[in-house]
PDB file of C-alpha atoms and ligand atoms in Angstrom:
ATOM      1  CA  UNK A   1     104.034 118.401 106.218  1.00  0.00           C
ATOM      2  CA  UNK A   2     106.770 119.101 103.734  1.00  0.00           C
ATOM      3  CA  UNK A   3     108.725 116.508 101.817  1.00  0.00           C
ATOM      4  CA  UNK A   4     112.132 117.394 100.387  1.00  0.00           C
ATOM      5  CA  UNK A   5     113.543 114.850  97.972  1.00  0.00           C
ATOM      6  CA  UNK A   6     117.231 114.477  98.769  1.00  0.00           C
ATOM      7  CA  UNK A   7     118.032 111.422  96.699  1.00  0.00           C
ATOM      8  CA  UNK A   8     115.895 110.265  93.789  1.00  0.00           C
ATOM      9  CA  UNK A   9     118.351 107.970  92.030  1.00  0.00           C
ATOM     10  CA  UNK A  10     119.326 104.347  92.206  1.00  0.00           C
ATOM     11  CA  UNK A  11     122.568 102.595  93.246  1.00  0.00           C
ATOM     12  CA  UNK A  12     124.204 103.855  90.029  1.00  0.00           C
ATOM     13  CA  UNK A  13     126.530 106.855  90.157  1.00  0.00           C
ATOM     14  CA  UNK A  14     124.638 109.870  88.876  1.00  0.00           C
ATOM     15  CA  UNK A  15     125.670 113.523  88.935  1.00  0.00           C
ATOM     16  CA  UNK A  16     122.101 114.831  89.364  1.00  0.00           C
ATOM     17  CA  UNK A  17     120.588 112.139  91.554  1.00  0.00           C
ATOM     18  CA  UNK A  18     121.822 110.877  94.900  1.00  0.00           C
ATOM     19  CA  UNK A  19     120.636 107.473  96.076  1.00  0.00           C
ATOM     20  CA  UNK A  20     117.431 107.209  98.100  1.00  0.00           C
ATOM     21  CA  UNK A  21     116.647 109.718 100.819  1.00  0.00           C
ATOM     22  CA  UNK A  22     113.750 112.046 101.702  1.00  0.00           C
ATOM     23  CA  UNK A  23     113.386 114.620 104.444  1.00  0.00           C
ATOM     24  CA  UNK A  24     109.933 114.946 105.961  1.00  0.00           C
ATOM     25  CA  UNK A  25     109.220 117.971 108.117  1.00  0.00           C
ATOM     26  CA  UNK A  26     106.231 117.337 110.306  1.00  0.00           C
ATOM     27  CA  UNK A  27     105.121 119.053 113.510  1.00  0.00           C
ATOM     28  CA  UNK A  28     108.528 120.662 113.982  1.00  0.00           C
ATOM     29  CA  UNK A  29     110.323 117.331 113.634  1.00  0.00           C
ATOM     30  CA  UNK A  30     112.691 116.362 110.859  1.00  0.00           C
ATOM     31  CA  UNK A  31     112.421 112.773 109.784  1.00  0.00           C
ATOM     32  CA  UNK A  32     114.832 111.328 107.256  1.00  0.00           C
ATOM     33  CA  UNK A  33     113.382 108.458 105.256  1.00  0.00           C
ATOM     34  CA  UNK A  34     116.341 106.350 104.099  1.00  0.00           C
ATOM     35  CA  UNK A  35     119.893 107.644 103.791  1.00  0.00           C
ATOM     36  CA  UNK A  36     121.564 106.472 100.586  1.00  0.00           C
ATOM     37  CA  UNK A  37     124.850 107.675  99.149  1.00  0.00           C
ATOM     38  CA  UNK A  38     124.928 111.428  98.552  1.00  0.00           C
ATOM     39  CA  UNK A  39     121.918 112.176 100.759  1.00  0.00           C
ATOM     40  CA  UNK A  40     123.844 114.038 103.451  1.00  0.00           C
ATOM     41  CA  UNK A  41     125.328 116.408 100.872  1.00  0.00           C
ATOM     42  CA  UNK A  42     121.845 117.023  99.471  1.00  0.00           C
ATOM     43  CA  UNK A  43     120.535 117.613 102.993  1.00  0.00           C
ATOM     44  CA  UNK A  44     123.130 120.342 103.422  1.00  0.00           C
ATOM     45  CA  UNK A  45     122.358 121.774  99.969  1.00  0.00           C
ATOM     46  CA  UNK A  46     118.699 121.921 101.018  1.00  0.00           C
ATOM     47  CA  UNK A  47     119.677 124.194 103.896  1.00  0.00           C
ATOM     48  CA  UNK A  48     119.765 121.715 106.775  1.00  0.00           C
ATOM     49  CA  UNK A  49     122.535 120.305 108.899  1.00  0.00           C
ATOM     50  CA  UNK A  50     122.874 116.662 109.858  1.00  0.00           C
ATOM     51  CA  UNK A  51     122.391 117.755 113.474  1.00  0.00           C
ATOM     52  CA  UNK A  52     118.919 119.038 112.525  1.00  0.00           C
ATOM     53  CA  UNK A  53     117.661 115.498 111.871  1.00  0.00           C
ATOM     54  CA  UNK A  54     115.595 114.075 114.726  1.00  0.00           C
ATOM     55  CA  UNK A  55     114.799 110.622 113.424  1.00  0.00           C
ATOM     56  CA  UNK A  56     116.027 108.316 110.653  1.00  0.00           C
ATOM     57  CA  UNK A  57     113.550 105.753 109.355  1.00  0.00           C
ATOM     58  CA  UNK A  58     114.710 102.985 107.044  1.00  0.00           C
ATOM     59  CA  UNK A  59     112.467 101.180 104.564  1.00  0.00           C
ATOM     60  CA  UNK A  60     115.110  98.495 104.044  1.00  0.00           C
ATOM     61  CA  UNK A  61     118.853  98.147 104.200  1.00  0.00           C
ATOM     62  CA  UNK A  62     119.974  97.921 100.616  1.00  0.00           C
ATOM     63  CA  UNK A  63     123.167  99.972 100.311  1.00  0.00           C
ATOM     64  CA  UNK A  64     121.527 102.652  98.172  1.00  0.00           C
ATOM     65  CA  UNK A  65     119.150 103.330 101.064  1.00  0.00           C
ATOM     66  CA  UNK A  66     121.759 103.478 103.836  1.00  0.00           C
ATOM     67  CA  UNK A  67     125.232 104.221 102.411  1.00  0.00           C
ATOM     68  CA  UNK A  68     125.322 107.696 104.049  1.00  0.00           C
ATOM     69  CA  UNK A  69     124.082 106.442 107.420  1.00  0.00           C
ATOM     70  CA  UNK A  70     127.575 106.494 108.928  1.00  0.00           C
ATOM     71  CA  UNK A  71     128.167 110.043 107.696  1.00  0.00           C
ATOM     72  CA  UNK A  72     124.845 111.216 109.078  1.00  0.00           C
ATOM     73  CA  UNK A  73     125.350 109.681 112.523  1.00  0.00           C
ATOM     74  CA  UNK A  74     128.927 110.938 112.758  1.00  0.00           C
ATOM     75  CA  UNK A  75     128.108 114.476 111.624  1.00  0.00           C
ATOM     76  CA  UNK A  76     124.989 114.621 113.823  1.00  0.00           C
ATOM     77  CA  UNK A  77     127.233 113.801 116.781  1.00  0.00           C
ATOM     78  CA  UNK A  78     130.272 115.873 115.781  1.00  0.00           C
ATOM     79  CA  UNK A  79     128.206 118.975 115.064  1.00  0.00           C
ATOM     80  CA  UNK A  80     126.430 118.938 118.388  1.00  0.00           C
ATOM     81  CA  UNK A  81     123.134 117.220 117.522  1.00  0.00           C
ATOM     82  CA  UNK A  82     123.565 114.805 120.396  1.00  0.00           C
ATOM     83  CA  UNK A  83     123.065 116.233 123.871  1.00  0.00           C
ATOM     84  CA  UNK A  84     122.081 114.773 127.218  1.00  0.00           C
ATOM     85  CA  UNK A  85     118.466 115.534 126.380  1.00  0.00           C
ATOM     86  CA  UNK A  86     118.497 114.632 122.694  1.00  0.00           C
ATOM     87  CA  UNK A  87     119.854 111.693 120.759  1.00  0.00           C
ATOM     88  CA  UNK A  88     119.348 110.699 117.138  1.00  0.00           C
ATOM     89  CA  UNK A  89     116.443 108.260 116.858  1.00  0.00           C
ATOM     90  CA  UNK A  90     116.880 105.463 114.341  1.00  0.00           C
ATOM     91  CA  UNK A  91     114.134 103.068 113.332  1.00  0.00           C
ATOM     92  CA  UNK A  92     114.471 100.314 110.786  1.00  0.00           C
ATOM     93  CA  UNK A  93     114.442  96.612 110.151  1.00  0.00           C
ATOM     94  CA  UNK A  94     117.130  94.286 111.455  1.00  0.00           C
ATOM     95  CA  UNK A  95     120.107  94.312 111.277  1.00  0.00           C
ATOM     96  CA  UNK A  96     120.248  98.097 111.719  1.00  0.00           C
ATOM     97  CA  UNK A  97     121.329  97.635 115.365  1.00  0.00           C
ATOM     98  CA  UNK A  98     124.174  95.336 114.290  1.00  0.00           C
ATOM     99  CA  UNK A  99     125.200  97.743 111.534  1.00  0.00           C
ATOM    100  CA  UNK A 100     125.214 100.644 113.993  1.00  0.00           C
ATOM    101  CA  UNK A 101     127.289  98.642 116.458  1.00  0.00           C
ATOM    102  CA  UNK A 102     129.766  97.659 113.754  1.00  0.00           C
ATOM    103  CA  UNK A 103     130.156 101.316 112.809  1.00  0.00           C
ATOM    104  CA  UNK A 104     130.070 103.124 116.149  1.00  0.00           C
ATOM    105  CA  UNK A 105     130.534 100.455 118.826  1.00  0.00           C
ATOM    106  CA  UNK A 106     133.684  99.947 120.920  1.00  0.00           C
ATOM    107  CA  UNK A 107     135.138  97.731 118.200  1.00  0.00           C
ATOM    108  CA  UNK A 108     133.398  99.475 115.320  1.00  0.00           C
ATOM    109  CA  UNK A 109     134.882 100.850 112.142  1.00  0.00           C
ATOM    110  CA  UNK A 110     134.964 104.365 113.602  1.00  0.00           C
ATOM    111  CA  UNK A 111     136.428 103.394 116.988  1.00  0.00           C
ATOM    112  CA  UNK A 112     139.896 104.644 116.002  1.00  0.00           C
ATOM    113  CA  UNK A 113     138.524 107.984 114.821  1.00  0.00           C
ATOM    114  CA  UNK A 114     136.259 108.392 117.836  1.00  0.00           C
ATOM    115  CA  UNK A 115     139.066 107.586 120.243  1.00  0.00           C
ATOM    116  CA  UNK A 116     141.241 110.226 118.591  1.00  0.00           C
ATOM    117  CA  UNK A 117     138.473 112.821 118.618  1.00  0.00           C
ATOM    118  CA  UNK A 118     137.626 112.208 122.249  1.00  0.00           C
ATOM    119  CA  UNK A 119     141.130 111.802 123.677  1.00  0.00           C
ATOM    120  CA  UNK A 120     143.555 113.928 121.691  1.00  0.00           C
ATOM    121  CA  UNK A 121     144.112 117.217 123.526  1.00  0.00           C
ATOM    122  CA  UNK A 122     143.715 119.315 120.377  1.00  0.00           C
ATOM    123  CA  UNK A 123     140.431 117.599 119.516  1.00  0.00           C
ATOM    124  CA  UNK A 124     139.168 118.135 123.053  1.00  0.00           C
ATOM    125  CA  UNK A 125     140.117 121.808 122.834  1.00  0.00           C
ATOM    126  CA  UNK A 126     138.158 122.189 119.593  1.00  0.00           C
ATOM    127  CA  UNK A 127     135.164 120.441 121.155  1.00  0.00           C
ATOM    128  CA  UNK A 128     135.194 122.679 124.234  1.00  0.00           C
ATOM    129  CA  UNK A 129     135.623 125.778 122.050  1.00  0.00           C
ATOM    130  CA  UNK A 130     132.432 124.730 120.239  1.00  0.00           C
ATOM    131  CA  UNK A 131     130.576 124.637 123.539  1.00  0.00           C
ATOM    132  CA  UNK A 132     130.951 120.935 124.271  1.00  0.00           C
ATOM    133  CA  UNK A 133     131.715 119.378 127.629  1.00  0.00           C
ATOM    134  CA  UNK A 134     134.301 116.802 128.654  1.00  0.00           C
ATOM    135  CA  UNK A 135     134.561 113.894 128.816  1.00  0.00           C
ATOM    136  CA  UNK A 136     133.082 113.682 125.358  1.00  0.00           C
ATOM    137  CA  UNK A 137     130.614 110.817 124.933  1.00  0.00           C
ATOM    138  CA  UNK A 138     130.634 108.728 121.761  1.00  0.00           C
ATOM    139  CA  UNK A 139     127.746 108.801 119.286  1.00  0.00           C
ATOM    140  CA  UNK A 140     124.828 106.965 120.847  1.00  0.00           C
ATOM    141  CA  UNK A 141     121.986 106.876 118.358  1.00  0.00           C
ATOM    142  CA  UNK A 142     118.904 105.271 119.867  1.00  0.00           C
ATOM    143  CA  UNK A 143     118.254 102.387 117.508  1.00  0.00           C
ATOM    144  CA  UNK A 144     114.971 100.554 117.362  1.00  0.00           C
ATOM    145  CA  UNK A 145     114.712  97.452 115.182  1.00  0.00           C
ATOM    146  CA  UNK A 146     111.174  96.917 113.963  1.00  0.00           C
ATOM    147  CA  UNK A 147     109.179  94.463 111.910  1.00  0.00           C
ATOM    148  CA  UNK A 148     106.802  95.410 109.101  1.00  0.00           C
ATOM    149  CA  UNK A 149     103.442  96.227 110.612  1.00  0.00           C
ATOM    150  CA  UNK A 150     105.048  98.369 113.320  1.00  0.00           C
ATOM    151  CA  UNK A 151     102.994 101.283 114.567  1.00  0.00           C
ATOM    152  CA  UNK A 152     104.919 104.110 116.107  1.00  0.00           C
ATOM    153  CA  UNK A 153     104.058 107.519 117.475  1.00  0.00           C
ATOM    154  CA  UNK A 154     106.294 110.551 117.553  1.00  0.00           C
ATOM    155  CA  UNK A 155     105.608 114.121 118.624  1.00  0.00           C
ATOM    156  CA  UNK A 156     102.875 115.197 116.196  1.00  0.00           C
ATOM    157  CA  UNK A 157     103.086 112.195 113.854  1.00  0.00           C
ATOM    158  CA  UNK A 158     102.173 108.538 113.573  1.00  0.00           C
ATOM    159  CA  UNK A 159     103.853 105.793 111.592  1.00  0.00           C
ATOM    160  CA  UNK A 160     102.277 102.627 110.235  1.00  0.00           C
ATOM    161  CA  UNK A 161     103.977 100.194 107.909  1.00  0.00           C
ATOM    162  CA  UNK A 162     103.678  96.985 105.971  1.00  0.00           C
ATOM    163  CA  UNK A 163     105.902  94.419 104.343  1.00  0.00           C
ATOM    164  CA  UNK A 164     106.496  94.858 100.619  1.00  0.00           C
ATOM    165  CA  UNK A 165     108.032  92.272  98.270  1.00  0.00           C
ATOM    166  CA  UNK A 166     111.511  93.342  97.202  1.00  0.00           C
ATOM    167  CA  UNK A 167     114.656  91.618  98.488  1.00  0.00           C
ATOM    168  CA  UNK A 168     113.298  88.888 100.737  1.00  0.00           C
ATOM    169  CA  UNK A 169     114.510  86.609 102.229  1.00  0.00           C
ATOM    170  CA  UNK A 170     117.798  88.495 102.431  1.00  0.00           C
ATOM    171  CA  UNK A 171     116.379  91.824 103.575  1.00  0.00           C
ATOM    172  CA  UNK A 172     113.261  92.888 105.408  1.00  0.00           C
ATOM    173  CA  UNK A 173     111.522  95.493 103.257  1.00  0.00           C
ATOM    174  CA  UNK A 174     108.795  97.885 104.365  1.00  0.00           C
ATOM    175  CA  UNK A 175     106.604 100.653 103.098  1.00  0.00           C
ATOM    176  CA  UNK A 176     105.975 103.502 105.535  1.00  0.00           C
ATOM    177  CA  UNK A 177     102.915 105.680 106.121  1.00  0.00           C
ATOM    178  CA  UNK A 178     103.397 108.909 108.064  1.00  0.00           C
ATOM    179  CA  UNK A 179     100.392 110.850 109.278  1.00  0.00           C
ATOM    180  CA  UNK A 180     100.396 114.207 110.972  1.00  0.00           C
ATOM    181  CA  UNK A 181      98.022 115.268 113.723  1.00  0.00           C
ATOM    182  CA  UNK A 182      96.388 117.669 111.272  1.00  0.00           C
ATOM    183  CA  UNK A 183      95.334 114.745 109.094  1.00  0.00           C
ATOM    184  CA  UNK A 184      97.910 114.823 106.288  1.00  0.00           C
ATOM    185  CA  UNK A 185      99.466 111.604 105.058  1.00  0.00           C
ATOM    186  CA  UNK A 186     102.507 110.487 103.106  1.00  0.00           C
ATOM    187  CA  UNK A 187     103.117 106.909 102.041  1.00  0.00           C
ATOM    188  CA  UNK A 188     106.640 105.955 100.973  1.00  0.00           C
ATOM    189  CA  UNK A 189     106.763 102.655  99.138  1.00  0.00           C
ATOM    190  CA  UNK A 190     110.447 102.032  99.700  1.00  0.00           C
ATOM    191  CA  UNK A 191     111.346  99.594  96.945  1.00  0.00           C
ATOM    192  CA  UNK A 192     108.228  97.559  96.354  1.00  0.00           C
ATOM    193  CA  UNK A 193     106.411  95.231  94.034  1.00  0.00           C
ATOM    194  CA  UNK A 194     102.686  95.821  93.820  1.00  0.00           C
ATOM    195  CA  UNK A 195     100.906  94.001  96.628  1.00  0.00           C
ATOM    196  CA  UNK A 196      97.607  94.147  98.558  1.00  0.00           C
ATOM    197  CA  UNK A 197      99.409  95.178 101.746  1.00  0.00           C
ATOM    198  CA  UNK A 198     100.796  98.330 100.135  1.00  0.00           C
ATOM    199  CA  UNK A 199      97.407  99.114  98.596  1.00  0.00           C
ATOM    200  CA  UNK A 200      95.820  98.917 102.048  1.00  0.00           C
ATOM    201  CA  UNK A 201      98.562 101.045 103.624  1.00  0.00           C
ATOM    202  CA  UNK A 202      98.434 103.732 100.925  1.00  0.00           C
ATOM    203  CA  UNK A 203      94.659 104.007 100.626  1.00  0.00           C
ATOM    204  CA  UNK A 204      93.566 107.639 100.413  1.00  0.00           C
ATOM    205  CA  UNK A 205      97.083 109.004 100.966  1.00  0.00           C
ATOM    206  CA  UNK A 206      97.611 112.688 100.243  1.00  0.00           C
ATOM    207  CA  UNK A 207     100.934 111.790  98.634  1.00  0.00           C
ATOM    208  CA  UNK A 208     102.185 108.394  97.510  1.00  0.00           C
ATOM    209  CA  UNK A 209     105.929 108.466  96.900  1.00  0.00           C
ATOM    210  CA  UNK A 210     106.565 105.318  94.900  1.00  0.00           C
ATOM    211  CA  UNK A 211     109.754 103.892  93.487  1.00  0.00           C
ATOM    212  CA  UNK A 212     109.836 103.460  89.712  1.00  0.00           C
ATOM    213  CA  UNK A 213     112.730 101.373  88.554  1.00  0.00           C
ATOM    214  CA  UNK A 214     111.235 100.232  85.256  1.00  0.00           C
ATOM    215  CA  UNK A 215     109.331 101.977  82.480  1.00  0.00           C
ATOM    216  CA  UNK A 216     106.544 100.774  80.226  1.00  0.00           C
ATOM    217  CA  UNK A 217     108.607 100.698  77.061  1.00  0.00           C
ATOM    218  CA  UNK A 218     111.231  98.193  78.174  1.00  0.00           C
ATOM    219  CA  UNK A 219     111.301  94.465  78.145  1.00  0.00           C
ATOM    220  CA  UNK A 220     112.692  92.801  81.243  1.00  0.00           C
ATOM    221  CA  UNK A 221     113.119  89.331  82.705  1.00  0.00           C
ATOM    222  CA  UNK A 222     110.016  87.964  84.423  1.00  0.00           C
ATOM    223  CA  UNK A 223     111.376  88.449  87.948  1.00  0.00           C
ATOM    224  CA  UNK A 224     112.133  92.112  87.347  1.00  0.00           C
ATOM    225  CA  UNK A 225     108.740  92.639  85.695  1.00  0.00           C
ATOM    226  CA  UNK A 226     107.029  91.138  88.729  1.00  0.00           C
ATOM    227  CA  UNK A 227     109.076  93.107  91.265  1.00  0.00           C
ATOM    228  CA  UNK A 228     109.352  96.504  89.545  1.00  0.00           C
ATOM    229  CA  UNK A 229     106.054  98.098  88.550  1.00  0.00           C
ATOM    230  CA  UNK A 230     105.985 100.575  85.676  1.00  0.00           C
ATOM    231  CA  UNK A 231     104.484 104.084  85.792  1.00  0.00           C
ATOM    232  CA  UNK A 232     101.205 102.867  84.293  1.00  0.00           C
ATOM    233  CA  UNK A 233     100.978  99.974  86.771  1.00  0.00           C
ATOM    234  CA  UNK A 234     101.716 102.274  89.701  1.00  0.00           C
ATOM    235  CA  UNK A 235      99.280 104.887  88.357  1.00  0.00           C
ATOM    236  CA  UNK A 236      96.492 102.314  88.040  1.00  0.00           C
ATOM    237  CA  UNK A 237      97.110 101.167  91.605  1.00  0.00           C
ATOM    238  CA  UNK A 238      97.110 104.745  92.896  1.00  0.00           C
ATOM    239  CA  UNK A 239      93.771 105.349  91.171  1.00  0.00           C
ATOM    240  CA  UNK A 240      92.272 102.152  92.658  1.00  0.00           C
ATOM    241  CA  UNK A 241      93.067 103.237  96.193  1.00  0.00           C
ATOM    242  CA  UNK A 242      92.157 106.913  95.951  1.00  0.00           C
ATOM    243  CA  UNK A 243      95.587 108.503  96.279  1.00  0.00           C
ATOM    244  CA  UNK A 244      95.512 112.294  95.807  1.00  0.00           C
ATOM    245  CA  UNK A 245      98.997 112.926  94.432  1.00  0.00           C
ATOM    246  CA  UNK A 246     101.514 110.462  93.046  1.00  0.00           C
ATOM    247  CA  UNK A 247     105.260 111.085  92.979  1.00  0.00           C
ATOM    248  CA  UNK A 248     107.576 108.674  91.209  1.00  0.00           C
ATOM    249  CA  UNK A 249     111.222 108.307  92.182  1.00  0.00           C
ATOM    250  CA  UNK A 250     114.279 105.995  92.292  1.00  0.00           C
ATOM    251  CA  UNK A 251     115.218 106.532  88.658  1.00  0.00           C
ATOM    252  CA  UNK A 252     118.117 104.888  86.874  1.00  0.00           C
ATOM    253  CA  UNK A 253     120.652 106.838  84.813  1.00  0.00           C
ATOM    254  CA  UNK A 254     119.219 105.372  81.612  1.00  0.00           C
ATOM    255  CA  UNK A 255     115.898 107.090  82.300  1.00  0.00           C
ATOM    256  CA  UNK A 256     117.571 110.493  82.266  1.00  0.00           C
ATOM    257  CA  UNK A 257     119.832 109.691  79.332  1.00  0.00           C
ATOM    258  CA  UNK A 258     117.079 108.621  76.911  1.00  0.00           C
ATOM    259  CA  UNK A 259     115.556 111.578  75.086  1.00  0.00           C
ATOM    260  CA  UNK A 260     112.102 112.418  76.437  1.00  0.00           C
ATOM    261  CA  UNK A 261     111.746 109.176  78.387  1.00  0.00           C
ATOM    262  CA  UNK A 262     111.122 110.772  81.767  1.00  0.00           C
ATOM    263  CA  UNK A 263     108.287 112.824  80.280  1.00  0.00           C
ATOM    264  CA  UNK A 264     106.792 109.756  78.602  1.00  0.00           C
ATOM    265  CA  UNK A 265     106.953 107.911  81.923  1.00  0.00           C
ATOM    266  CA  UNK A 266     105.099 110.756  83.581  1.00  0.00           C
ATOM    267  CA  UNK A 267     102.456 110.737  80.838  1.00  0.00           C
ATOM    268  CA  UNK A 268     101.987 106.967  81.197  1.00  0.00           C
ATOM    269  CA  UNK A 269     101.564 107.311  84.945  1.00  0.00           C
ATOM    270  CA  UNK A 270      99.180 110.219  84.575  1.00  0.00           C
ATOM    271  CA  UNK A 271      97.043 108.441  81.971  1.00  0.00           C
ATOM    272  CA  UNK A 272      96.578 105.487  84.308  1.00  0.00           C
ATOM    273  CA  UNK A 273      96.177 107.560  87.482  1.00  0.00           C
ATOM    274  CA  UNK A 274      94.102 110.453  86.254  1.00  0.00           C
ATOM    275  CA  UNK A 275      95.515 112.733  88.939  1.00  0.00           C
ATOM    276  CA  UNK A 276      98.689 114.750  89.381  1.00  0.00           C
ATOM    277  CA  UNK A 277     101.964 112.879  88.864  1.00  0.00           C
ATOM    278  CA  UNK A 278     105.288 114.394  89.892  1.00  0.00           C
ATOM    279  CA  UNK A 279     108.601 113.020  88.707  1.00  0.00           C
ATOM    280  CA  UNK A 280     110.838 113.503  91.727  1.00  0.00           C
ATOM    281  CA  UNK A 281     114.201 115.211  91.421  1.00  0.00           C
ATOM    282  CA  UNK A 282     116.880 115.969  93.979  1.00  0.00           C
ATOM    283  CA  UNK A 283     116.019 119.006  96.134  1.00  0.00           C
ATOM    284  CA  UNK A 284     112.416 119.105  94.914  1.00  0.00           C
ATOM    285  CA  UNK A 285     110.136 120.030  97.814  1.00  0.00           C
ATOM    286  CA  UNK A 286     106.478 119.046  97.962  1.00  0.00           C
ATOM    287  CA  UNK A 287     104.049 120.518 100.458  1.00  0.00           C
ATOM    288  CA  UNK A 288     101.522 117.986 101.654  1.00  0.00           C
TER     289      UNK A 288
HETATM  290 ZN1   ZN B   1     116.191  98.085  97.388  1.00  0.00          ZN
END
C-alpha cells in the first residue's frame, strides 16, 4: 500500500496545498480518497493521469473534498480511461449520484460540451485518431451511494467505514478504513470530531490519516473546539487505540504562515501519541 498526499489543505486558497485528496495504491488499483480543488493537478504532478484512477471514494461532500470531481470524471473519460470493460467507480454518500447526474447527465452542466465533443466532426476525428471508436459514449461513472457502516470489497482490498460528527444534518460524513489482502491498513478520518465510532474503526491501524483543523495554542468557539480536535487530542486518541503511525493533514493557511507552528503542532501530537507523527504535505508519499 502506498499513500500519496495530493491535497493537504483546507477550503482556503493556498499555493502549496490543494484541498483534500489522497491517492492510495493497493493491489494494483488506484483509489482516490476525496477530490478537492487542485487535486487533479497534483495527481498529474505525482506522475499519474486521471485515466489511471480506478475508484473515487468520498468521505463527505463538502466542496473542498469534491471540487475537482468534475475535472477528474471528464479527464478520465476524455483521456481514454473509460472503455467497454472499464468504467470509473465512484463511491460516496448521497447526493453523489445527483451531483454526478447534474454534471454529466443529459441535462447536466457538461451536456453542451459533451454534445460538441461527441458530434462535431473535428472532435470525432481527434477521438478516432487517439484510438477511440464511434459513436462516442458519454462519461458513465458507476456511482454507488452508500451509508456510513458500508463494507465493500474491491480487487485486493476491503473497505469499512463509520459515521463521524462533522457537518450533520446537512451532509453525511464518514471515516474510511482500507485494508489490503496482505494485512496492511489505512484509516482516513475525513473531517471528524473525536468519537467512539472512529476509535473502533481505527483501532490498530498501520496509518491513521487524520484531519487537523485546529491547533493546541488557539482559542476557539465551543462548537469548533468540540468538532475539531487538536494534535494533542488526536495523538492521545491514536495512542489509546494502538495506531502505528499518525499523519495529520487538512491544514489552514494560518498554520503555515505562523513561524514554527507546524513543528509545534507535530511536537504536541508526538508527545501525546508517543509514536511517529507525520505532518502531511502535497505530493508526500507514505509506504504502508
Ligand atoms: Zn468537511
